[in-house]
Coordinates of C-alpha atoms (C1' of nucleotides) in Angstrom, one line a residue:
Chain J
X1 CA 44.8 103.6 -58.7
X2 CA 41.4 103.5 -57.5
X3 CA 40.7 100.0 -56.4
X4 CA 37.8 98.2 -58.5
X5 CA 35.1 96.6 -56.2
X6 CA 34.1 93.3 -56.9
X7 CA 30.7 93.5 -59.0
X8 CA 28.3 90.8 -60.1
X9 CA 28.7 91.0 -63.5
X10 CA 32.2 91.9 -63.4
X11 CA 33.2 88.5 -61.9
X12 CA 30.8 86.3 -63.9
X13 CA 29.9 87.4 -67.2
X14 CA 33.4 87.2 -68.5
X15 CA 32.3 83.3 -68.7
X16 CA 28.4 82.9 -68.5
X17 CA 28.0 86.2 -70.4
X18 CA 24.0 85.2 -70.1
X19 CA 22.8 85.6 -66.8
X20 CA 24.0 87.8 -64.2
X21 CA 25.1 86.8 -60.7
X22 CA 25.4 88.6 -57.6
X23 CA 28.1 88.2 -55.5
X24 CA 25.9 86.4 -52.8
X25 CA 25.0 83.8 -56.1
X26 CA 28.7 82.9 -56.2
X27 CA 29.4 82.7 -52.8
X28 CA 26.7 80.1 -52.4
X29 CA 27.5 78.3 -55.1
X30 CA 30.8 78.0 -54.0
X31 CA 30.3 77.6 -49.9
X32 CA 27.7 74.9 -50.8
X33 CA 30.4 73.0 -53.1
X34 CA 33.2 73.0 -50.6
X35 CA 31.0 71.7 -48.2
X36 CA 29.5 69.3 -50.0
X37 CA 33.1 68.0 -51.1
X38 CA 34.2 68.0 -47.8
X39 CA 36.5 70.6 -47.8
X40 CA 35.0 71.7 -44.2
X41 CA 34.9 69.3 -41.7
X42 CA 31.5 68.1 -40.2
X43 CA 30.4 70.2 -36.9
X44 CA 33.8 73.3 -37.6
X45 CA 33.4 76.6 -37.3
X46 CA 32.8 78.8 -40.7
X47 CA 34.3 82.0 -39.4
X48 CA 33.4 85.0 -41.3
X49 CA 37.3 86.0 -41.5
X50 CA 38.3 82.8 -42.5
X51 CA 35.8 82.7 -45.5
X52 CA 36.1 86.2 -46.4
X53 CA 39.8 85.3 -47.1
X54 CA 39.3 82.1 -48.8
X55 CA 36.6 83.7 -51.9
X56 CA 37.7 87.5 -51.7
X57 CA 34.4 88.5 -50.2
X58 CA 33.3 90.7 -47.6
X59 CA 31.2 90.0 -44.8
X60 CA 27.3 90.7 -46.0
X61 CA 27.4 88.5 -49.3
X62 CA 28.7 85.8 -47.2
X63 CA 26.2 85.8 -44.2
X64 CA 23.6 85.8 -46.8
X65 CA 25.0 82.7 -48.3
X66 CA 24.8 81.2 -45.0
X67 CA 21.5 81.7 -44.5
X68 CA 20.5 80.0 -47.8
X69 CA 23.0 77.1 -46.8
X70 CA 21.0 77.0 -43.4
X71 CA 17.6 76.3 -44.7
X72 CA 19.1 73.4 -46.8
X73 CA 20.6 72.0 -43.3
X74 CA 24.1 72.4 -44.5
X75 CA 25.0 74.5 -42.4
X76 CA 23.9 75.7 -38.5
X77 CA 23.6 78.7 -36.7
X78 CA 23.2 80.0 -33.4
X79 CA 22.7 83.6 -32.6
X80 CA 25.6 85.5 -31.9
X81 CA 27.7 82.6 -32.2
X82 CA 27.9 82.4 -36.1
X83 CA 27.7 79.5 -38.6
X84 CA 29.1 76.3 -38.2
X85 CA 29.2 72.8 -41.1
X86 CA 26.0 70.4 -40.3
X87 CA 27.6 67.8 -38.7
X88 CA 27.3 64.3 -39.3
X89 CA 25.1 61.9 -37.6
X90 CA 23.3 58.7 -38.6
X91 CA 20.2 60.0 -37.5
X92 CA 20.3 62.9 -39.7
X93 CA 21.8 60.9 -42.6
X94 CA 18.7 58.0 -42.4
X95 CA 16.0 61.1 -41.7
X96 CA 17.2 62.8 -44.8
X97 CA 17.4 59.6 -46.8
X98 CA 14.2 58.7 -46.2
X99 CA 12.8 61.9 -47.0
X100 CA 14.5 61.7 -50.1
X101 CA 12.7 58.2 -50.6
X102 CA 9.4 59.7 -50.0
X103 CA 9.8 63.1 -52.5
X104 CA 11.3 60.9 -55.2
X105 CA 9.1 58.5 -55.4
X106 CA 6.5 60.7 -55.2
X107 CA 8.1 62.6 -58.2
X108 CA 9.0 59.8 -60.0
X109 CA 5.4 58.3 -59.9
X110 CA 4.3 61.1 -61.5
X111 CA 7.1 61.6 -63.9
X112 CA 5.7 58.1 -65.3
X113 CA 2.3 58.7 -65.4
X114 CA 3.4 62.3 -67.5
X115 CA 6.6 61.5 -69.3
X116 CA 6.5 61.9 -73.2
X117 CA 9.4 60.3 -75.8
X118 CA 11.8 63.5 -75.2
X119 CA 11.5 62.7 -71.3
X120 CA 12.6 58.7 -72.0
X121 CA 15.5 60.0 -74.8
X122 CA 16.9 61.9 -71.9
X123 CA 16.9 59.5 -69.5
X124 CA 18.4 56.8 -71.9
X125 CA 21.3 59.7 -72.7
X126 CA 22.0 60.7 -69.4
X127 CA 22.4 56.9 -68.3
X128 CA 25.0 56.3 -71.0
X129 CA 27.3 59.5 -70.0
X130 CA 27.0 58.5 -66.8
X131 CA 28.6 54.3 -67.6
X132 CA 30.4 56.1 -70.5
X133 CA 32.6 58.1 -67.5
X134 CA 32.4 55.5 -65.0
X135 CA 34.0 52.7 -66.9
X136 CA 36.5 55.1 -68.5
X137 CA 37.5 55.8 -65.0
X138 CA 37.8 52.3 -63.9
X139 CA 40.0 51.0 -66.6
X140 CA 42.4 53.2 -65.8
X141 CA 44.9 52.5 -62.9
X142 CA 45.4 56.2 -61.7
X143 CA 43.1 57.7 -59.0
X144 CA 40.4 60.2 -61.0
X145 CA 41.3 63.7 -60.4
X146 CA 38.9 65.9 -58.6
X147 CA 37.6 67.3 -61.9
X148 CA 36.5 64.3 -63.1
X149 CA 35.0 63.2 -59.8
X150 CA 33.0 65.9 -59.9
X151 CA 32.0 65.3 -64.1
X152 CA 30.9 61.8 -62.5
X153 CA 29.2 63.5 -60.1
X154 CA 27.3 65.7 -62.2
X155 CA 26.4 63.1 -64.3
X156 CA 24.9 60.6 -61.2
X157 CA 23.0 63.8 -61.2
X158 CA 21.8 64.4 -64.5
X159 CA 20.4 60.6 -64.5
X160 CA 18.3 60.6 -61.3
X161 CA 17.2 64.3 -62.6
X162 CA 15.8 63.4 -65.9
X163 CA 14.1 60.6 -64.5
X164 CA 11.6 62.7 -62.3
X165 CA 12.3 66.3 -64.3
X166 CA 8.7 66.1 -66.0
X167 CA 7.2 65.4 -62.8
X168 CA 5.3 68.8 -62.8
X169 CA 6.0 69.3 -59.4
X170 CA 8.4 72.5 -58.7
X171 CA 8.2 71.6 -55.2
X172 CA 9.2 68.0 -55.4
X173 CA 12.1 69.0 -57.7
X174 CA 12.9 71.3 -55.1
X175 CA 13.5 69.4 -52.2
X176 CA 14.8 66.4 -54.6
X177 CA 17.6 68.8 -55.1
X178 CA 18.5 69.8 -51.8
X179 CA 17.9 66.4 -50.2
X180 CA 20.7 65.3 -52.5
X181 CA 23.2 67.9 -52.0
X182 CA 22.4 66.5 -48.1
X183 CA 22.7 62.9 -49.0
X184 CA 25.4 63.3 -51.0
X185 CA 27.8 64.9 -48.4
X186 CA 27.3 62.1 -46.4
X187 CA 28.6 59.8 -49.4
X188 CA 31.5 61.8 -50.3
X189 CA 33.7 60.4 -47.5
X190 CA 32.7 57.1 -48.8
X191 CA 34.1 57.6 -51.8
X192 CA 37.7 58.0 -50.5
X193 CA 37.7 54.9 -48.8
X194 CA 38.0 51.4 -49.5
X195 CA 34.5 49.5 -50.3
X196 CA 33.7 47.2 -46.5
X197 CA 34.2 43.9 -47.4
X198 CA 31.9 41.4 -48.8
X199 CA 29.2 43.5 -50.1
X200 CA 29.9 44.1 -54.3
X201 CA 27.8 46.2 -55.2
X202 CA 27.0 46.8 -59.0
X203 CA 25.7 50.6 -59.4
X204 CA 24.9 50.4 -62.7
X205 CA 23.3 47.5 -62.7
X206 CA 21.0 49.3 -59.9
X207 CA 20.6 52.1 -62.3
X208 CA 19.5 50.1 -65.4
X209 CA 16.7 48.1 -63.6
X210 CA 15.5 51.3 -62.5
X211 CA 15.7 53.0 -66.0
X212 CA 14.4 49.9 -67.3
X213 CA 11.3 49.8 -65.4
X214 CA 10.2 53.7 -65.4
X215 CA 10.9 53.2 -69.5
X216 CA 8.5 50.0 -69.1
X217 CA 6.0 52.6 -66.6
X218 CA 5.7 49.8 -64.6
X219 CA 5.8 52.2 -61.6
X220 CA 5.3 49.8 -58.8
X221 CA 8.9 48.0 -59.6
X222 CA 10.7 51.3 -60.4
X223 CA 9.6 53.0 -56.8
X224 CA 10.7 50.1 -54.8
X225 CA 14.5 49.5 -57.0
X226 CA 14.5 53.3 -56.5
X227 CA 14.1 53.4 -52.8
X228 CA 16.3 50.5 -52.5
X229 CA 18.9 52.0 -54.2
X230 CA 19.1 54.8 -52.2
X231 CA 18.7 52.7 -49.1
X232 CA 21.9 50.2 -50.0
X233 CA 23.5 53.7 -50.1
X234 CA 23.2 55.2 -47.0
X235 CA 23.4 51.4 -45.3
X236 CA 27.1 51.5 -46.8
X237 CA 27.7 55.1 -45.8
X238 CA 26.7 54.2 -42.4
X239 CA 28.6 51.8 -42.3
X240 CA 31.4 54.0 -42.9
X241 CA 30.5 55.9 -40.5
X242 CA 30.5 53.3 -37.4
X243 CA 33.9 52.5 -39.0
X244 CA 35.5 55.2 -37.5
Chain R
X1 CA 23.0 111.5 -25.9
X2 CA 24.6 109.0 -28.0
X3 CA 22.3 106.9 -30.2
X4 CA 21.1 103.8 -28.7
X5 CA 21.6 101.1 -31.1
X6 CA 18.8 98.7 -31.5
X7 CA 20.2 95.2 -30.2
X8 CA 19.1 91.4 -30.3
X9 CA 18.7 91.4 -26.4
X10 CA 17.8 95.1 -26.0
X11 CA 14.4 94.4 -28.6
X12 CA 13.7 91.4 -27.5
X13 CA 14.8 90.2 -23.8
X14 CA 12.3 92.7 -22.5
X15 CA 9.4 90.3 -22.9
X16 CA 11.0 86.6 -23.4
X17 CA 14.0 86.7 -21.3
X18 CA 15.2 83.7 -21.8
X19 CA 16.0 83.2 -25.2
X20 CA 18.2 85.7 -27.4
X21 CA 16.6 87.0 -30.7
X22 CA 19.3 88.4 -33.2
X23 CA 17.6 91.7 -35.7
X24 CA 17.6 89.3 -38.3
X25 CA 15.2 87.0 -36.3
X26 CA 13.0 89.5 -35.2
X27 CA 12.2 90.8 -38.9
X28 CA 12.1 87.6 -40.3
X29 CA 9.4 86.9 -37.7
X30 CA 7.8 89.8 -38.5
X31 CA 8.0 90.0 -42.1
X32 CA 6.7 86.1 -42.0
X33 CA 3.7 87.2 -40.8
X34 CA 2.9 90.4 -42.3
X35 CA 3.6 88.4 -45.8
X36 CA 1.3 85.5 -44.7
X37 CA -1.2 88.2 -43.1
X38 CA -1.4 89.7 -46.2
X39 CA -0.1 93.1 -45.5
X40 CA 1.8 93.0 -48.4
X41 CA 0.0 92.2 -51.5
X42 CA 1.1 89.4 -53.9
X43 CA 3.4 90.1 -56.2
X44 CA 4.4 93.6 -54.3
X45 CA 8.2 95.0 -54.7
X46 CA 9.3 94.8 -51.0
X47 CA 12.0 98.0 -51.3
X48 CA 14.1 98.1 -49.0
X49 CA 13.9 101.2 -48.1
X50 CA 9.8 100.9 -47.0
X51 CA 11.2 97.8 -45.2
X52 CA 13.4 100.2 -43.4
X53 CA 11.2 102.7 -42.5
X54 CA 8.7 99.9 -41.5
X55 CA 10.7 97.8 -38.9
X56 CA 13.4 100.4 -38.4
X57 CA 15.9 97.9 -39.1
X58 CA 18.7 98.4 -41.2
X59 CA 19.6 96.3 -44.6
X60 CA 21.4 94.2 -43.9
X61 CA 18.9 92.0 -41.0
X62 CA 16.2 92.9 -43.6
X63 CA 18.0 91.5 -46.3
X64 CA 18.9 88.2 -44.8
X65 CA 15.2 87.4 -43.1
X66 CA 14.4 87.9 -46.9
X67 CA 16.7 85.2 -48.4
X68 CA 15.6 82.8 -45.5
X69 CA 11.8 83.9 -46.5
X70 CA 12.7 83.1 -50.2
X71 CA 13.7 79.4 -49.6
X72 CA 10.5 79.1 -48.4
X73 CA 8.9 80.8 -51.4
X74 CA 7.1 83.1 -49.4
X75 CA 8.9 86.4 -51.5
X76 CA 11.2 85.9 -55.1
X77 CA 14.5 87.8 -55.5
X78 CA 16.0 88.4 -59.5
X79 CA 19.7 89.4 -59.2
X80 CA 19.8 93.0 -59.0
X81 CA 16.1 93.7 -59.1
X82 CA 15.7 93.6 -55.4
X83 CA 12.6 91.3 -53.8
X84 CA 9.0 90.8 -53.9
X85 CA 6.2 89.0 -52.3
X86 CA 5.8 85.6 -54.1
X87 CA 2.4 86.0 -56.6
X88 CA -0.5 83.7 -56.5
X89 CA -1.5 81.3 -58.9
X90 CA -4.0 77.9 -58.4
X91 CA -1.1 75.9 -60.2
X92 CA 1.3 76.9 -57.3
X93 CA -1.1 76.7 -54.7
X94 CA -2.2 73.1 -55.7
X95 CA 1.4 72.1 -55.6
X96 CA 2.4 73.6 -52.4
X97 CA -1.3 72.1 -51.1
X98 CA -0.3 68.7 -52.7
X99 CA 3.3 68.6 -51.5
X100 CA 1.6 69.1 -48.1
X101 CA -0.3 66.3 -48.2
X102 CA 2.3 64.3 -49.2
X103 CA 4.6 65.3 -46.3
X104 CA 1.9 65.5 -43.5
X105 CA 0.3 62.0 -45.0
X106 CA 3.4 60.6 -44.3
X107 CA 4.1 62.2 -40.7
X108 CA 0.7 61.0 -39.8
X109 CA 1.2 57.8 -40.5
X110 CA 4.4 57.4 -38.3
X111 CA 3.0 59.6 -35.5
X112 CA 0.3 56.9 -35.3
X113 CA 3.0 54.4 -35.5
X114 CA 4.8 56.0 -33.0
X115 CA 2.1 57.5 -30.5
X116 CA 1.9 57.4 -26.6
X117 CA -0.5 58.5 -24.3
X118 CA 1.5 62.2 -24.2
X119 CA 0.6 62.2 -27.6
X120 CA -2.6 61.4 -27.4
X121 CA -3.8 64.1 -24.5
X122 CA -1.8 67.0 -26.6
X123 CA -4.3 66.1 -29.6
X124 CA -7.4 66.1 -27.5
X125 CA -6.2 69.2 -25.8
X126 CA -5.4 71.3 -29.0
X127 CA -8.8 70.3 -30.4
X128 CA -11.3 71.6 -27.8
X129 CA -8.9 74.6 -27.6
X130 CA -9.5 75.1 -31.2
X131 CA -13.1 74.3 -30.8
X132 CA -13.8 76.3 -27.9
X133 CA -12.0 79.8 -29.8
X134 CA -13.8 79.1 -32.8
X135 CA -17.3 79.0 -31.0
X136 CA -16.7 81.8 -28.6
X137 CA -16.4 84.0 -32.0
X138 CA -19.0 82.4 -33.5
X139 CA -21.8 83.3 -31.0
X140 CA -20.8 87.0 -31.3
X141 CA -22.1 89.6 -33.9
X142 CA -19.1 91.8 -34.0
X143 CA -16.2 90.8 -36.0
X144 CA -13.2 89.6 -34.9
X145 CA -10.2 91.6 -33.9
X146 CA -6.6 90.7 -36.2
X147 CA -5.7 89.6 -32.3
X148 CA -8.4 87.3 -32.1
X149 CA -8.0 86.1 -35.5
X150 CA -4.6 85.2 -35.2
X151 CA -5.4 83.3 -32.2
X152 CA -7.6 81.5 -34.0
X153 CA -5.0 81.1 -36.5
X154 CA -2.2 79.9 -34.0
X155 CA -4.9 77.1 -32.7
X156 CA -5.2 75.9 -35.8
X157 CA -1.8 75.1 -36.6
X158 CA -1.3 73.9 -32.5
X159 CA -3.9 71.4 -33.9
X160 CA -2.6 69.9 -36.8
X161 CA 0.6 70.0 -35.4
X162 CA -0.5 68.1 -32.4
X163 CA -1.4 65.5 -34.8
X164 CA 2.2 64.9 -36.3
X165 CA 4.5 66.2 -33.8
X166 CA 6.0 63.0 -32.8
X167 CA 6.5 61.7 -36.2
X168 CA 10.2 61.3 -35.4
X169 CA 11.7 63.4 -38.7
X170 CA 12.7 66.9 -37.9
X171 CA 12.6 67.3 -42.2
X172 CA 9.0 66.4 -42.3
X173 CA 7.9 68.7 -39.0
X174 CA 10.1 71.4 -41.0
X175 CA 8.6 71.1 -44.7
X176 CA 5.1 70.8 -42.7
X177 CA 6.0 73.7 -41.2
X178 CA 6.7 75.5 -44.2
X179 CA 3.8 74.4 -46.5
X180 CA 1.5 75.2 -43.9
X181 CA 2.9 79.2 -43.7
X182 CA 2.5 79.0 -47.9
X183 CA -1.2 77.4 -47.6
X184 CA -2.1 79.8 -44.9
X185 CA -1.1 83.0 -47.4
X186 CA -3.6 81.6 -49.8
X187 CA -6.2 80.9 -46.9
X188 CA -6.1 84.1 -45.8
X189 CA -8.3 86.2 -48.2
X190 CA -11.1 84.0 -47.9
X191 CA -11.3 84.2 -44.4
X192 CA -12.5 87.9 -44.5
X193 CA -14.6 87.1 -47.7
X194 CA -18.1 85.3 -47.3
X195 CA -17.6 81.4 -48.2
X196 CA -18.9 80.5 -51.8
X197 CA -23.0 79.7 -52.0
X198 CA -24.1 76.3 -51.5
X199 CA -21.0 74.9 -49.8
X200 CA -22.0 74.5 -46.1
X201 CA -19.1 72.8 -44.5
X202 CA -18.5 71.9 -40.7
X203 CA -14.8 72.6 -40.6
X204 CA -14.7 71.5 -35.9
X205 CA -16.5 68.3 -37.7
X206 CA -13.9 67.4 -40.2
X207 CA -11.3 67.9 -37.3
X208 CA -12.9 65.6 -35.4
X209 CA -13.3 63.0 -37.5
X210 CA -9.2 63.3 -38.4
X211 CA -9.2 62.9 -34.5
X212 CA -10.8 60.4 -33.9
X213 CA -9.5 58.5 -37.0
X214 CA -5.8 59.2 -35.9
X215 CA -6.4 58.0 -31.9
X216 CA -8.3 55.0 -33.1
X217 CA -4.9 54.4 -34.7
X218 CA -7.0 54.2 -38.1
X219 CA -4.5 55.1 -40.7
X220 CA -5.8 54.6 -43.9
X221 CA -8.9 56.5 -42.8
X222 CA -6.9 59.2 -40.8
X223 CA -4.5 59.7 -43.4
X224 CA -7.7 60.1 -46.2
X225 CA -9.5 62.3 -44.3
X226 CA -6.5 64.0 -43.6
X227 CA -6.1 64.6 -47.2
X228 CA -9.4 65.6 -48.3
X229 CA -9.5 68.3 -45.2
X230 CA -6.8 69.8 -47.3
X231 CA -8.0 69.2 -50.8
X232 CA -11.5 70.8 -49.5
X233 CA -9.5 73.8 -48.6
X234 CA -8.0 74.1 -51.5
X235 CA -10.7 74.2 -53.2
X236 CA -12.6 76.6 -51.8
X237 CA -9.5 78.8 -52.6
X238 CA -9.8 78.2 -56.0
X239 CA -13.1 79.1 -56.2
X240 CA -12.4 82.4 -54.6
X241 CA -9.4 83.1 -56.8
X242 CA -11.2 82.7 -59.7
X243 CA -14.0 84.9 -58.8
X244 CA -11.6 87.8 -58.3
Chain E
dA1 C1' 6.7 107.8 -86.3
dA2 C1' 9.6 104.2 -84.6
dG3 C1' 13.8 103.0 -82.6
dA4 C1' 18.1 103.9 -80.5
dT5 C1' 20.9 106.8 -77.2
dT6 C1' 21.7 109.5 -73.4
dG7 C1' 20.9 111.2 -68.8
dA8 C1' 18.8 111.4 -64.3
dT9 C1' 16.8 108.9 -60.8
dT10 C1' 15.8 105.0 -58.0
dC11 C1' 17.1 100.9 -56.1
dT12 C1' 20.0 97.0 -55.0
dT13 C1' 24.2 95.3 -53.7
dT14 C1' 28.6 95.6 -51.5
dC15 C1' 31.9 97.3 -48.3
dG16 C1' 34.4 98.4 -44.0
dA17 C1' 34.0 100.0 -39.6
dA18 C1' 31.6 100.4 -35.1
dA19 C1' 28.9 98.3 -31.6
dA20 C1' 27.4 94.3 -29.0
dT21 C1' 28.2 89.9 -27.4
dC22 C1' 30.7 85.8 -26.3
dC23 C1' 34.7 83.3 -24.6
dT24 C1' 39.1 82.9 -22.3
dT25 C1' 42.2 84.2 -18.9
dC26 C1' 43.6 86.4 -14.9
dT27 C1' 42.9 88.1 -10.3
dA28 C1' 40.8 88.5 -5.7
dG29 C1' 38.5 86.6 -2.0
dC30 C1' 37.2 82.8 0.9
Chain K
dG1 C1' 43.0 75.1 -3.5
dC2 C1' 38.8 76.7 -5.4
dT3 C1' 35.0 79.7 -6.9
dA4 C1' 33.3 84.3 -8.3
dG5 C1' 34.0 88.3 -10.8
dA6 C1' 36.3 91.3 -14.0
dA7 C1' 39.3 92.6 -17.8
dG8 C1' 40.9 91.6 -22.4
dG9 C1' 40.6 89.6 -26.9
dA10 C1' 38.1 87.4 -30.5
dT11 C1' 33.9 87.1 -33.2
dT12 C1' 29.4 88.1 -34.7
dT13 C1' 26.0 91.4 -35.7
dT14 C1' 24.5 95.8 -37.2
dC15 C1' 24.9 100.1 -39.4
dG16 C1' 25.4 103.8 -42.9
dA17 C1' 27.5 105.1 -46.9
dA18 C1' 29.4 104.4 -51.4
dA19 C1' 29.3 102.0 -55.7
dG20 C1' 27.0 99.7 -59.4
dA21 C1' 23.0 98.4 -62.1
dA22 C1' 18.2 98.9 -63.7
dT23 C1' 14.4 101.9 -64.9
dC24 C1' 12.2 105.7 -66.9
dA25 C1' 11.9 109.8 -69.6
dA26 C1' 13.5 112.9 -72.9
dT27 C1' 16.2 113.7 -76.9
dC28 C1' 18.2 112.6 -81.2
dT29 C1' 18.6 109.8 -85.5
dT30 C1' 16.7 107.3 -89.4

DNA sequence: AAGATTGATTCTTTCGAAAATCCTTCTAGC
DNA sequence: GCTAGAAGGATTTTCGAAAGAATCAATCTT
């Protein structure tokens, strides 16, 4: 039996059946999750043998993968010593928060000044999935499994998206996009772990002022909640961070 | 006589020496600046196989400087339909010139912050390099030489990143770095075309002025000028992409 | 004549192996 | 005992070819 090679369409279409996606598509999307959920450890190696054997690849779609992963600081490189997970450092967490402060803003000034009705529907929709799935989760006494982590993930997503979508900016949406993927490995390890003492925090609440006053366009008052949210974050994360 | 394979060290250690330069750096270097030269014409299919023949590399170090040039939207890729140099438009011009201000507004204003006397010197220094380049050219009658150009070209960024250098946030320096290679694509074709009627502009005086503005730790007026240095630029783009 | 189908060609994408380099360990010399 | 150097193994990087997909043109059908 001739042995069937691995194709593009081959290994996605089955499902998507729209677009078509190359192998190197899948093995970013893929790379960039597992290190984003922390399957990888901070600062380990990713050797090429290892990887080809976890996602059935060989060694050129995942090298290219890499390289995207690099430019989104995810992952390091040095030459002729291969690819290793970004690792973690308080430094690096606060520099790429406070980028993230700086593009969002930006984006989310604009989003304001541009937004229409079908911009503020979609804000108001993605902010009830997102408490829908939160409070389902947290009446229940079982831990959420990872599928649904990640559903509550998406969702945390979807919110802060639709709020600075209309923007106009491709850039800004851009680097919105991969300054979260940073930000939000940093968080993951957080999530595991028991909230430090003394600080309740209400997240939705945090998330309702803000959609409260971009609906009101009182831009001001929705940058600074914004940026404040995403400051308590990362103070929490380092936190975390220093704990161990 | 067994072929010689072209290595990192054996390309490159000839002249540098000290640091090693894998294939894939090499042509992403070169590629970066062809593209940003304007060897290849917007919008161009960059096949492969011309890539090939051009750097006498092989795909696969082609193929990777490509996907590292994509994230910084210097070429496109569509699954399966290979690569091509990214097209010009004013809309994506404006918004990589914007983003650009954002970012290097925002550097400015820390590296003024954050300033010593180093700082200061390297600024002064990159300037009257600048300056005295620019003039040396400008007193001749012949044009000049791609060499000399790109000189010009190199202490121009030197310059402007004097100005932000020790901003403190690798991200911004990086994104600076990158919107400043996208700007510079869209610079280029004006610099060989005569500047639009009626628009005298002293470019070593504007410089200045974001000089002196920045040591006299002046950073709303830095940070303006700044700004409309860029703004200017962009305009003059327009202008020239519109007439074509 | 317009549209669909087939076939040839061009190009991208993927693979596996070979070459080059790095890293560890072992040996020899002092 | 300790350092320098060399051999061996592990890993990355590079190559060339093979496979798959898109494009274009010609033919056939309606």
């Amino acid at each position: 039996m001739p042995p069937r090679r691995l194709t593009a369409t081959a290994v996605e279409n089955d499902r998507t059946g729209s677009e078509t996606l190359t192998l190197v598509d899948t093995a970013y999307r893929d790379l960039r999750r597992d290190i984003i959920g922390g399957v990888f450890a901070p600062g380990q190696p990713l050797r090429l043998e290892v990887l080809r054997a976890r996602y059935g690849l060989s060694f050129s779609p995942l090298r290219e993968a890499l390289n995207r992963l690099q430019s989104e600081r995810l992952v390091q490189s040095a030459p002729l010593r291969g690819f290793s997970v970004a690792p973690f450092s308080a430094a690096q967490m606060w520099d790429a928060v406070e980028t993230r402060v700086l593009v969002e803003c930006e984006a989310l000034r604009r989003a304001i000044a541009a937004g229409d009705d079908a911009w503020e529907a979609r804000i108001v929709a993605a902010f009830h999935a997102l408490n829908l799935k939160t409070k389902r989760l947290a009446t229940r006494t079982t831990p959420p499994t990872a599928e649904e982590a990640q559903e509550i993930e998406t969702s945390h997503y979807e919110f802060h998206r639709a709020l600075i979508d209309v923007c106009g900016s491709p850039r800004l949406l851009d680097l919105a996009d991969k300054l979260y993927a940073e930000t939000e490995r940093y968080r993951q390890p957080t999530l595991t772990g028991r909230t430090p003492k003394g600080t309740p925090r209400d997240v939705a609440l945090e998330h309702r002022e803000i959609m409260d006053a971009t609906l009101a366009r009182e831009e001001a008052r929705a940058i600074e909640l914004l940026a404040a949210h995403y400051r308590r974050t990362a103070t929490l994360v380092e936190a975390s961070l220093d704990a161990k």
